[in-house]
Structures are given as structure tokens and as C-alpha cells.
Amino acid sequence: MTRRIGLLTGGGDCSGLNAAIRAVVRRAEQDAATVLGFRDGWRGVLDQEAEELTTAWTRGLLHRGGTALGTSRTDPYREEGGVDRLRDTLDVLRLDGLIVIGGEGTLAAAGRVHADGVPVIGVPKTIDNDVPGTDLTIGFATAVDVATDAADRLHTTAESHDRVQVLEVMGRHAGWIATYAGLAGGADSILIPEVPFDVAAVARHLKYRAGTGRDFSVVVVAEGARPVPGTIEVPESPTDEFGRPRLGGIGHVVGHELAARTGFEARVTVLGHVQRGGRPNAADRVLATQMGVRAVEAALAGEWGTFVASRRPLVHLRPLADATGGPDTVPPELYRAAEVFFG
Ligand code: F6P
């Protein structure tokens, strides 16, 4: 009997998703298994909107950003009759189970869906790199490249004008992008959600630098970074339609405070979705390909309820529950290496 696998990409997009889709289809075809691709994440599964994916369909996808399947933040548990509709879809389309490529939210839903009797295998992706149980997620390496390039460019203009350049990068619960891009880009201060920041200490450091003849600075701030309570006020973020705070803007607060406290001119760049778009770098293409291949092999072997984790240079299967235990944050040891350069 032909094996039939459903595939979806859910949550925020990132570079490398198409490479993963291509790998799933190519590996499935090797074993004459059929892949049905659902449109727009869980939304397509709920609405039975799917098409058969073939090698011809995947041509030219490897190096393309975004996801050719589309994505959404639809959560089956927030939809009327959600899980029953998923079960119906699997029955009607005669699917053995689903390969779900997603971040923290999508994989959490995948875990519940699996527990509710819909066979699932997870593949972790998010530029934030905060899925537990895996060294890396698809999309992170490319986002770091983009953010590092931005830091490099801000460096030269900061130096020309003797300015403070604040670069805000994504990172909702974890400061992986800020830490990596800040380290790689030679930032003079890196502010991350894991470590509440003291803006007075950052200002002192910038003044100290100026006193030693370096009268420009680059400060990298993760969007989820917050000040030490009781120091400065940060406006509440509005929430999106899924009840999540719509982050972005902390860089402006930091830039304003640093200018006021140092007297230096400050400029702010909010990098935003530039980090999520465009061509995946080589590392993401390789990771996505490894993960896509492994996910299909797990599906063919009936190893449902698992996810594909990275343990460089290989990938391996772990229980899906290991991917859903709350955000994987930057270890203090790593942040301490970055702090060497703040002093
Ligand atoms: O996917 C993670 C992420 O990139 C976060 O870092 C960011 O806060 C969020 O997505 C933005 O989501 P949206 O694309 O819905 O604005």
C-alpha cells in the first residue's frame, strides 16, 4: 500500500523552509511515498486544502526564501471542532500522518494533536532558535548572517559620524540572534531577554569608550529585551490577533535613553522581517535538507510522536514532548563570552 504523508509549514516563516519541503518530497519519492502539501499551516489541514507535491513541483525551491506552501499562525485548538476536523482530513485524504515544520507554537500544537490521536512528526524552524531539544532550528543561521551584515554596516557609519548606532533584532523570548550577531559584528553592548539591562551601565560604558578615543558604538538589542525593573519605563506592546505581544520598538527606547544620558547622537535601526526573508545560507540549506530527509524516514518507519533535532553534524529523533518545554534560552556562559567585549 502506498504510504501517504501530509506536510505543512506553520508559524512565522524563515529562510530554509523551501529546502526542507524539497527534501521531504525527494526522500518520499525515493520510497514511492506520496506527499500532500497543505496550504497555510494548520489552516490548510482544517480546510482540507492540499495538493500533491512532486519533484517537478519542488524545482528551483532549494535557494528560495519563504515557504511555497504558505503559512499561518492558525492553532487547531482555537478553532471550532479543530481536532475532529484534522482527523477527518487524515481519513478523507487517507494520510498516515503529518510532518509539521514549525516553531515553538506550531510544535506545541503538534504535540497536543499527536496526543489526540493524529500521528505527527515535527521539524523545528524559527529564526529565534528557541525550540528546546535541538542545537539549531532552520532559519537561525541565515537570520544571524543578515543581522551581522547590518551590524557591520552600522559600524562603519557609526565610526564616520561618531554616533551610537542601536540595532534591534528579533528574539522574542531568547537572545540568540542578538548574541551571535553582536559577537560576530563586534557590538559594544548586547541586550537580550534573558538578562534585564541597566541602561545607566550601558551609557557609562559608551562614555568610557569615548574617553579612550573610541567615540562611536554599536549596541545590539533583542526585541524581547527588558530593563531592570524600576529603572526605565517601556510602553506596553499591543497584542496581535493571536493574543501575542507585537514586539518591536525597544531599540528606540534604548537609543533615546543613551542619547539623553551620554549626550552622544544616537540612531536606531529596527531590522524586523528582513531577518526572515530571502535566500537561505548554506548552513540552513544543509540543516533543512537533513531534517526533511530524516522526517520522512521517521514517517516511513512509523516513528510518530517525534521530532528531528540537530546535534551537529547530524540530526536525530527525539520525543516531540522534548521540543515543547518552553523557550531554549542563551546559556549564561555564552553571554559571558560576549560581555568580555562590553568592558
Ligand atoms: O517567528 C518568530 C518571530 O520572528 C519573532 O521573533 C517575532 O517577534 C515574530 O516572529 C513576529 O511575528 P509576525 O511575523 O507575526 O509579526
Coordinates of C-alpha atoms and ligand atoms in Angstrom, one line a residue:
M1 CA 0.0 0.0 0.0
T2 CA 1.3 3.4 -0.9
R3 CA 2.4 5.5 2.1
R4 CA 0.8 8.9 2.2
I5 CA 2.2 11.8 4.2
G6 CA 0.8 15.3 4.8
L7 CA 3.2 18.2 5.1
L8 CA 2.7 21.7 6.5
T9 CA 4.7 24.8 7.5
G10 CA 3.3 26.8 10.4
G11 CA 4.0 30.0 12.3
G12 CA 6.4 32.7 11.2
D13 CA 8.3 32.0 8.0
C14 CA 12.1 31.9 7.7
S15 CA 14.7 31.1 5.2
G16 CA 15.2 27.4 4.6
L17 CA 11.6 26.2 4.7
N18 CA 11.6 25.5 1.0
A19 CA 14.8 23.5 1.3
A20 CA 13.0 21.3 3.9
I21 CA 9.9 20.9 1.7
R22 CA 12.1 19.9 -1.2
A23 CA 13.9 17.3 0.9
V24 CA 10.7 15.8 2.2
V25 CA 9.3 15.4 -1.3
R26 CA 12.5 14.0 -2.8
R27 CA 13.1 11.5 0.0
A28 CA 9.5 10.3 -0.1
E29 CA 9.6 9.8 -3.8
Q30 CA 12.6 7.6 -3.3
D31 CA 10.3 5.1 -1.5
A32 CA 7.4 5.8 -3.8
A33 CA 5.5 7.5 -0.9
T34 CA 3.1 10.3 -1.7
V35 CA 3.3 13.8 -0.1
L36 CA 0.3 16.1 0.2
G37 CA 1.3 19.7 0.9
F38 CA -1.3 21.7 3.0
R39 CA -1.7 25.4 2.4
D40 CA -1.0 27.9 5.2
G41 CA -0.1 25.7 8.1
W42 CA -2.9 24.1 10.2
R43 CA -5.4 26.2 8.3
G44 CA -5.0 24.0 5.2
V45 CA -5.4 20.8 7.2
L46 CA -8.6 22.1 8.9
D47 CA -10.0 23.1 5.5
Q48 CA -8.7 20.1 3.6
E49 CA -6.8 22.3 1.2
A50 CA -3.9 20.3 -0.1
E51 CA -2.1 19.3 -3.3
E52 CA 0.2 16.5 -4.3
L53 CA 3.9 17.6 -4.2
T54 CA 6.2 16.1 -6.8
T55 CA 9.9 16.6 -7.7
A56 CA 8.7 18.8 -10.5
W57 CA 6.8 20.9 -8.1
T58 CA 10.0 21.4 -5.9
R59 CA 12.2 22.5 -8.8
G60 CA 14.1 25.8 -8.0
L61 CA 13.0 25.8 -4.4
L62 CA 16.3 25.0 -2.6
H63 CA 17.6 28.5 -2.6
R64 CA 14.3 30.4 -2.4
G65 CA 13.2 32.2 0.8
G66 CA 9.8 31.9 2.4
T67 CA 7.6 28.8 2.1
A68 CA 6.0 27.7 -1.1
L69 CA 3.2 26.1 0.9
G70 CA 2.3 29.4 2.7
T71 CA 2.0 29.6 6.5
S72 CA -0.3 30.9 9.2
R73 CA -0.5 31.1 13.0
T74 CA -3.8 29.2 13.0
D75 CA -4.0 27.0 16.1
P76 CA -6.4 24.0 15.7
Y77 CA -7.2 24.3 19.4
R78 CA -8.6 27.8 18.9
E79 CA -10.9 26.6 16.1
E80 CA -14.4 25.2 16.4
G81 CA -14.1 21.3 16.3
G82 CA -10.4 21.7 15.5
V83 CA -9.0 18.2 16.2
D84 CA -12.1 16.4 14.8
R85 CA -11.6 18.3 11.6
L86 CA -7.9 17.3 11.5
R87 CA -8.9 13.7 12.0
D88 CA -11.5 13.9 9.2
T89 CA -8.8 15.4 6.8
L90 CA -6.5 12.5 7.5
D91 CA -9.3 10.0 6.9
V92 CA -10.6 11.6 3.8
L93 CA -7.1 12.1 2.2
R94 CA -6.0 8.6 3.5
L95 CA -2.9 10.0 5.2
D96 CA -0.7 8.0 7.6
G97 CA 0.2 11.2 9.4
L98 CA 1.6 14.7 9.2
I99 CA 5.1 16.2 9.0
V100 CA 4.8 19.5 10.7
I101 CA 7.5 22.1 10.2
G102 CA 7.1 24.8 12.8
G103 CA 8.4 26.8 15.7
E104 CA 7.5 26.7 19.4
G105 CA 3.8 27.4 18.9
T106 CA 3.3 25.1 16.0
L107 CA 5.2 22.2 17.6
A108 CA 3.3 22.7 20.9
A109 CA 0.0 22.3 18.9
A110 CA 1.6 19.3 17.1
G111 CA 2.3 17.6 20.5
R112 CA -1.3 18.0 21.5
V113 CA -2.6 16.9 18.1
H114 CA -0.4 13.8 18.4
A115 CA -1.7 13.1 21.9
D116 CA -5.2 13.4 20.5
G117 CA -4.6 10.6 18.0
V118 CA -3.3 12.4 14.9
P119 CA 0.2 10.9 14.1
V120 CA 2.7 13.7 13.8
I121 CA 6.5 14.2 13.3
G122 CA 7.9 17.7 14.0
V123 CA 10.7 19.6 12.3
P124 CA 11.9 22.7 14.2
K125 CA 12.2 26.1 12.5
T126 CA 12.4 29.6 13.7
I127 CA 14.9 32.4 13.3
D128 CA 14.7 32.8 17.1
N129 CA 16.4 29.4 17.7
D130 CA 14.4 28.9 20.9
V131 CA 13.0 25.4 20.4
P132 CA 14.3 23.2 23.2
G133 CA 15.9 19.8 22.5
T134 CA 17.8 20.8 19.3
D135 CA 21.1 22.7 18.8
L136 CA 19.7 24.6 15.9
T137 CA 16.4 25.5 14.2
I138 CA 16.0 26.1 10.4
G139 CA 16.3 29.8 9.7
F140 CA 18.5 30.9 12.5
A141 CA 21.8 30.8 10.7
T142 CA 20.5 33.0 7.8
A143 CA 19.0 35.5 10.2
V144 CA 22.3 35.7 12.0
D145 CA 24.1 36.4 8.7
V146 CA 21.6 39.2 7.9
A147 CA 21.9 40.7 11.4
T148 CA 25.7 40.5 11.3
D149 CA 25.8 42.2 8.0
A150 CA 23.6 45.0 9.4
A151 CA 25.9 45.4 12.4
D152 CA 28.9 45.6 10.1
R153 CA 27.3 48.3 8.0
L154 CA 26.2 50.3 11.1
H155 CA 29.8 50.0 12.4
T156 CA 31.3 52.0 9.5
T157 CA 28.6 54.7 9.5
A158 CA 28.8 54.9 13.4
E159 CA 32.5 55.4 13.1
S160 CA 32.3 58.1 10.3
H161 CA 29.8 60.2 12.3
D162 CA 30.9 59.5 15.9
R163 CA 27.4 58.1 16.7
V164 CA 25.8 55.5 18.7
Q165 CA 24.0 53.0 16.4
V166 CA 21.4 50.9 18.0
L167 CA 20.4 47.7 16.1
E168 CA 17.2 46.0 17.1
V169 CA 16.9 42.4 16.0
M170 CA 14.3 39.7 16.5
G171 CA 14.3 37.4 19.5
R172 CA 11.1 37.2 21.5
H173 CA 12.0 35.0 24.4
A174 CA 15.6 34.4 23.7
G175 CA 18.5 36.5 22.5
W176 CA 20.2 34.0 20.2
I177 CA 20.3 36.3 17.2
A178 CA 21.4 39.3 19.2
T179 CA 24.2 37.3 20.9
Y180 CA 25.5 35.7 17.7
A181 CA 25.2 38.8 15.5
G182 CA 26.6 41.0 18.4
L183 CA 29.6 38.8 18.9
A184 CA 30.2 38.4 15.2
G185 CA 29.7 42.1 14.5
G186 CA 31.8 43.3 17.4
A187 CA 28.9 45.0 19.3
D188 CA 29.9 47.2 22.3
S189 CA 26.8 46.1 24.2
I190 CA 24.3 43.3 23.6
L191 CA 20.9 43.4 25.4
I192 CA 18.9 40.1 25.5
P193 CA 15.6 39.0 27.1
E194 CA 17.4 36.6 29.4
V195 CA 19.4 39.4 31.2
P196 CA 17.4 42.5 32.2
F197 CA 19.6 45.5 31.2
D198 CA 20.6 48.6 33.2
V199 CA 20.6 51.4 30.6
A200 CA 22.7 53.6 33.0
A201 CA 25.5 51.0 32.9
V202 CA 25.4 50.8 29.1
A203 CA 25.6 54.6 29.0
R204 CA 28.6 54.6 31.3
H205 CA 30.3 52.1 29.1
L206 CA 29.8 54.2 26.0
K207 CA 31.2 57.2 27.8
Y208 CA 34.2 55.2 28.9
R209 CA 34.8 54.1 25.3
A210 CA 34.7 57.7 24.2
G211 CA 37.2 58.6 26.9
T212 CA 39.6 56.0 25.4
G213 CA 39.3 57.6 21.9
R214 CA 36.5 55.4 20.5
D215 CA 33.7 57.8 20.2
F216 CA 31.3 55.6 18.3
S217 CA 29.4 52.5 19.4
V218 CA 27.2 49.7 18.2
V219 CA 24.5 48.4 20.5
V220 CA 22.5 45.3 19.6
V221 CA 19.2 44.8 21.3
A222 CA 16.8 41.8 21.0
E223 CA 13.2 42.8 20.6
G224 CA 12.3 41.0 23.8
A225 CA 15.0 42.7 25.9
R226 CA 13.6 44.5 29.0
P227 CA 15.2 46.8 31.6
V228 CA 15.9 46.0 35.2
P229 CA 12.5 46.7 36.9
G230 CA 12.2 50.2 38.3
T231 CA 14.9 51.7 36.0
I232 CA 13.2 53.0 32.9
E233 CA 9.6 52.8 31.5
V234 CA 8.9 50.7 28.4
P235 CA 5.5 51.1 26.7
E236 CA 3.3 48.0 26.7
S237 CA 3.3 46.2 23.3
P238 CA 0.0 45.9 21.5
T239 CA -1.2 42.3 21.0
D240 CA -1.8 40.6 17.7
E241 CA -4.9 38.6 16.7
F242 CA -3.5 35.5 18.5
G243 CA -3.0 37.4 21.7
R244 CA 0.8 37.6 21.4
P245 CA 2.5 40.9 22.1
R246 CA 3.6 42.5 18.8
L247 CA 7.2 43.3 19.8
G248 CA 9.5 45.9 18.2
G249 CA 10.4 49.3 19.5
I250 CA 12.7 48.6 22.4
G251 CA 15.6 49.8 20.3
H252 CA 14.0 53.3 20.1
V253 CA 13.7 53.4 23.9
V254 CA 17.3 52.4 24.3
G255 CA 18.5 54.8 21.7
H256 CA 16.6 57.7 23.3
E257 CA 17.9 56.9 26.8
L258 CA 21.5 56.5 25.6
A259 CA 21.4 59.8 23.8
A260 CA 19.9 61.6 26.8
R261 CA 22.4 60.1 29.2
T262 CA 25.6 60.4 27.2
G263 CA 24.9 63.5 25.0
F264 CA 26.1 61.4 22.0
E265 CA 24.0 61.4 18.9
A266 CA 22.1 58.1 18.5
R267 CA 20.3 56.4 15.6
V268 CA 18.2 53.3 15.7
T269 CA 17.6 50.6 13.1
V270 CA 14.8 48.0 13.6
L271 CA 15.8 45.2 11.3
G272 CA 12.4 43.4 11.5
H273 CA 11.3 40.9 8.9
V274 CA 14.4 41.4 6.7
Q275 CA 15.8 38.7 9.0
R276 CA 13.1 36.3 8.0
G277 CA 13.2 36.8 4.2
G278 CA 15.4 36.0 1.3
R279 CA 17.9 33.2 0.3
P280 CA 18.8 30.7 3.0
N281 CA 22.6 30.5 3.6
A282 CA 24.4 27.2 3.1
A283 CA 24.1 26.1 6.7
D284 CA 20.3 26.5 6.6
R285 CA 20.0 24.7 3.3
V286 CA 22.1 21.7 4.7
L287 CA 20.2 21.6 8.0
A288 CA 16.8 21.8 6.3
T289 CA 17.7 19.1 3.9
Q290 CA 19.0 16.8 6.7
M291 CA 15.9 17.4 8.7
G292 CA 13.5 16.9 5.8
V293 CA 15.1 13.6 4.8
R294 CA 15.1 12.4 8.4
A295 CA 11.5 13.3 9.0
V296 CA 10.4 11.2 6.0
E297 CA 12.5 8.3 7.2
A298 CA 10.8 8.5 10.6
A299 CA 7.4 8.7 8.9
L300 CA 8.1 5.6 6.8
A301 CA 9.2 3.7 9.9
G302 CA 6.1 4.8 11.7
E303 CA 8.1 6.7 14.4
W304 CA 5.3 9.2 15.0
G305 CA 5.3 11.5 18.1
T306 CA 8.9 12.5 17.5
F307 CA 10.8 15.5 16.1
V308 CA 14.0 15.9 14.3
A309 CA 16.7 17.5 16.4
S310 CA 20.0 18.8 15.3
R311 CA 23.2 17.6 17.0
R312 CA 25.8 18.8 14.7
P313 CA 26.9 17.5 12.3
L314 CA 23.9 15.0 12.3
V315 CA 20.2 15.1 13.1
H316 CA 18.4 12.6 15.3
L317 CA 14.9 11.8 16.5
R318 CA 13.6 12.8 19.9
P319 CA 10.2 12.6 21.6
L320 CA 8.1 15.5 20.4
A321 CA 7.5 16.5 24.0
D322 CA 11.2 17.5 24.3
A323 CA 10.5 20.3 21.8
T324 CA 7.8 21.9 23.8
G325 CA 9.2 22.5 27.3
G326 CA 9.4 26.3 26.9
P327 CA 11.9 28.5 25.2
D328 CA 15.5 27.4 24.9
T329 CA 17.5 30.5 26.0
V330 CA 21.1 31.7 25.6
P331 CA 23.3 30.0 28.2
P332 CA 25.0 32.4 30.7
E333 CA 28.4 31.1 29.6
L334 CA 27.8 32.1 26.1
Y335 CA 26.6 35.6 27.1
R336 CA 29.6 36.0 29.4
A337 CA 31.9 35.5 26.3
A338 CA 30.1 38.4 24.7
E339 CA 30.4 40.5 27.9
V340 CA 34.2 40.4 27.6
F341 CA 33.8 43.0 24.8
F342 CA 31.4 45.3 26.7
G343 CA 34.1 46.3 29.2
Ligands
F6P1 O1 8.9 33.7 14.3 C1 9.5 34.3 15.4 C2 9.4 35.8 15.2 O2 10.2 36.1 14.1 C3 9.7 36.6 16.4 O3 11.0 36.8 16.7 C4 8.9 37.9 16.2 O4 8.6 38.5 17.4 C5 7.7 37.4 15.5 O5 8.1 36.2 14.8 C6 7.0 38.3 14.5 O6 5.8 37.7 14.1 P1 4.9 38.3 12.9 O7 5.6 37.9 11.6 O8 3.6 37.7 13.1 O9 4.9 39.8 13.1

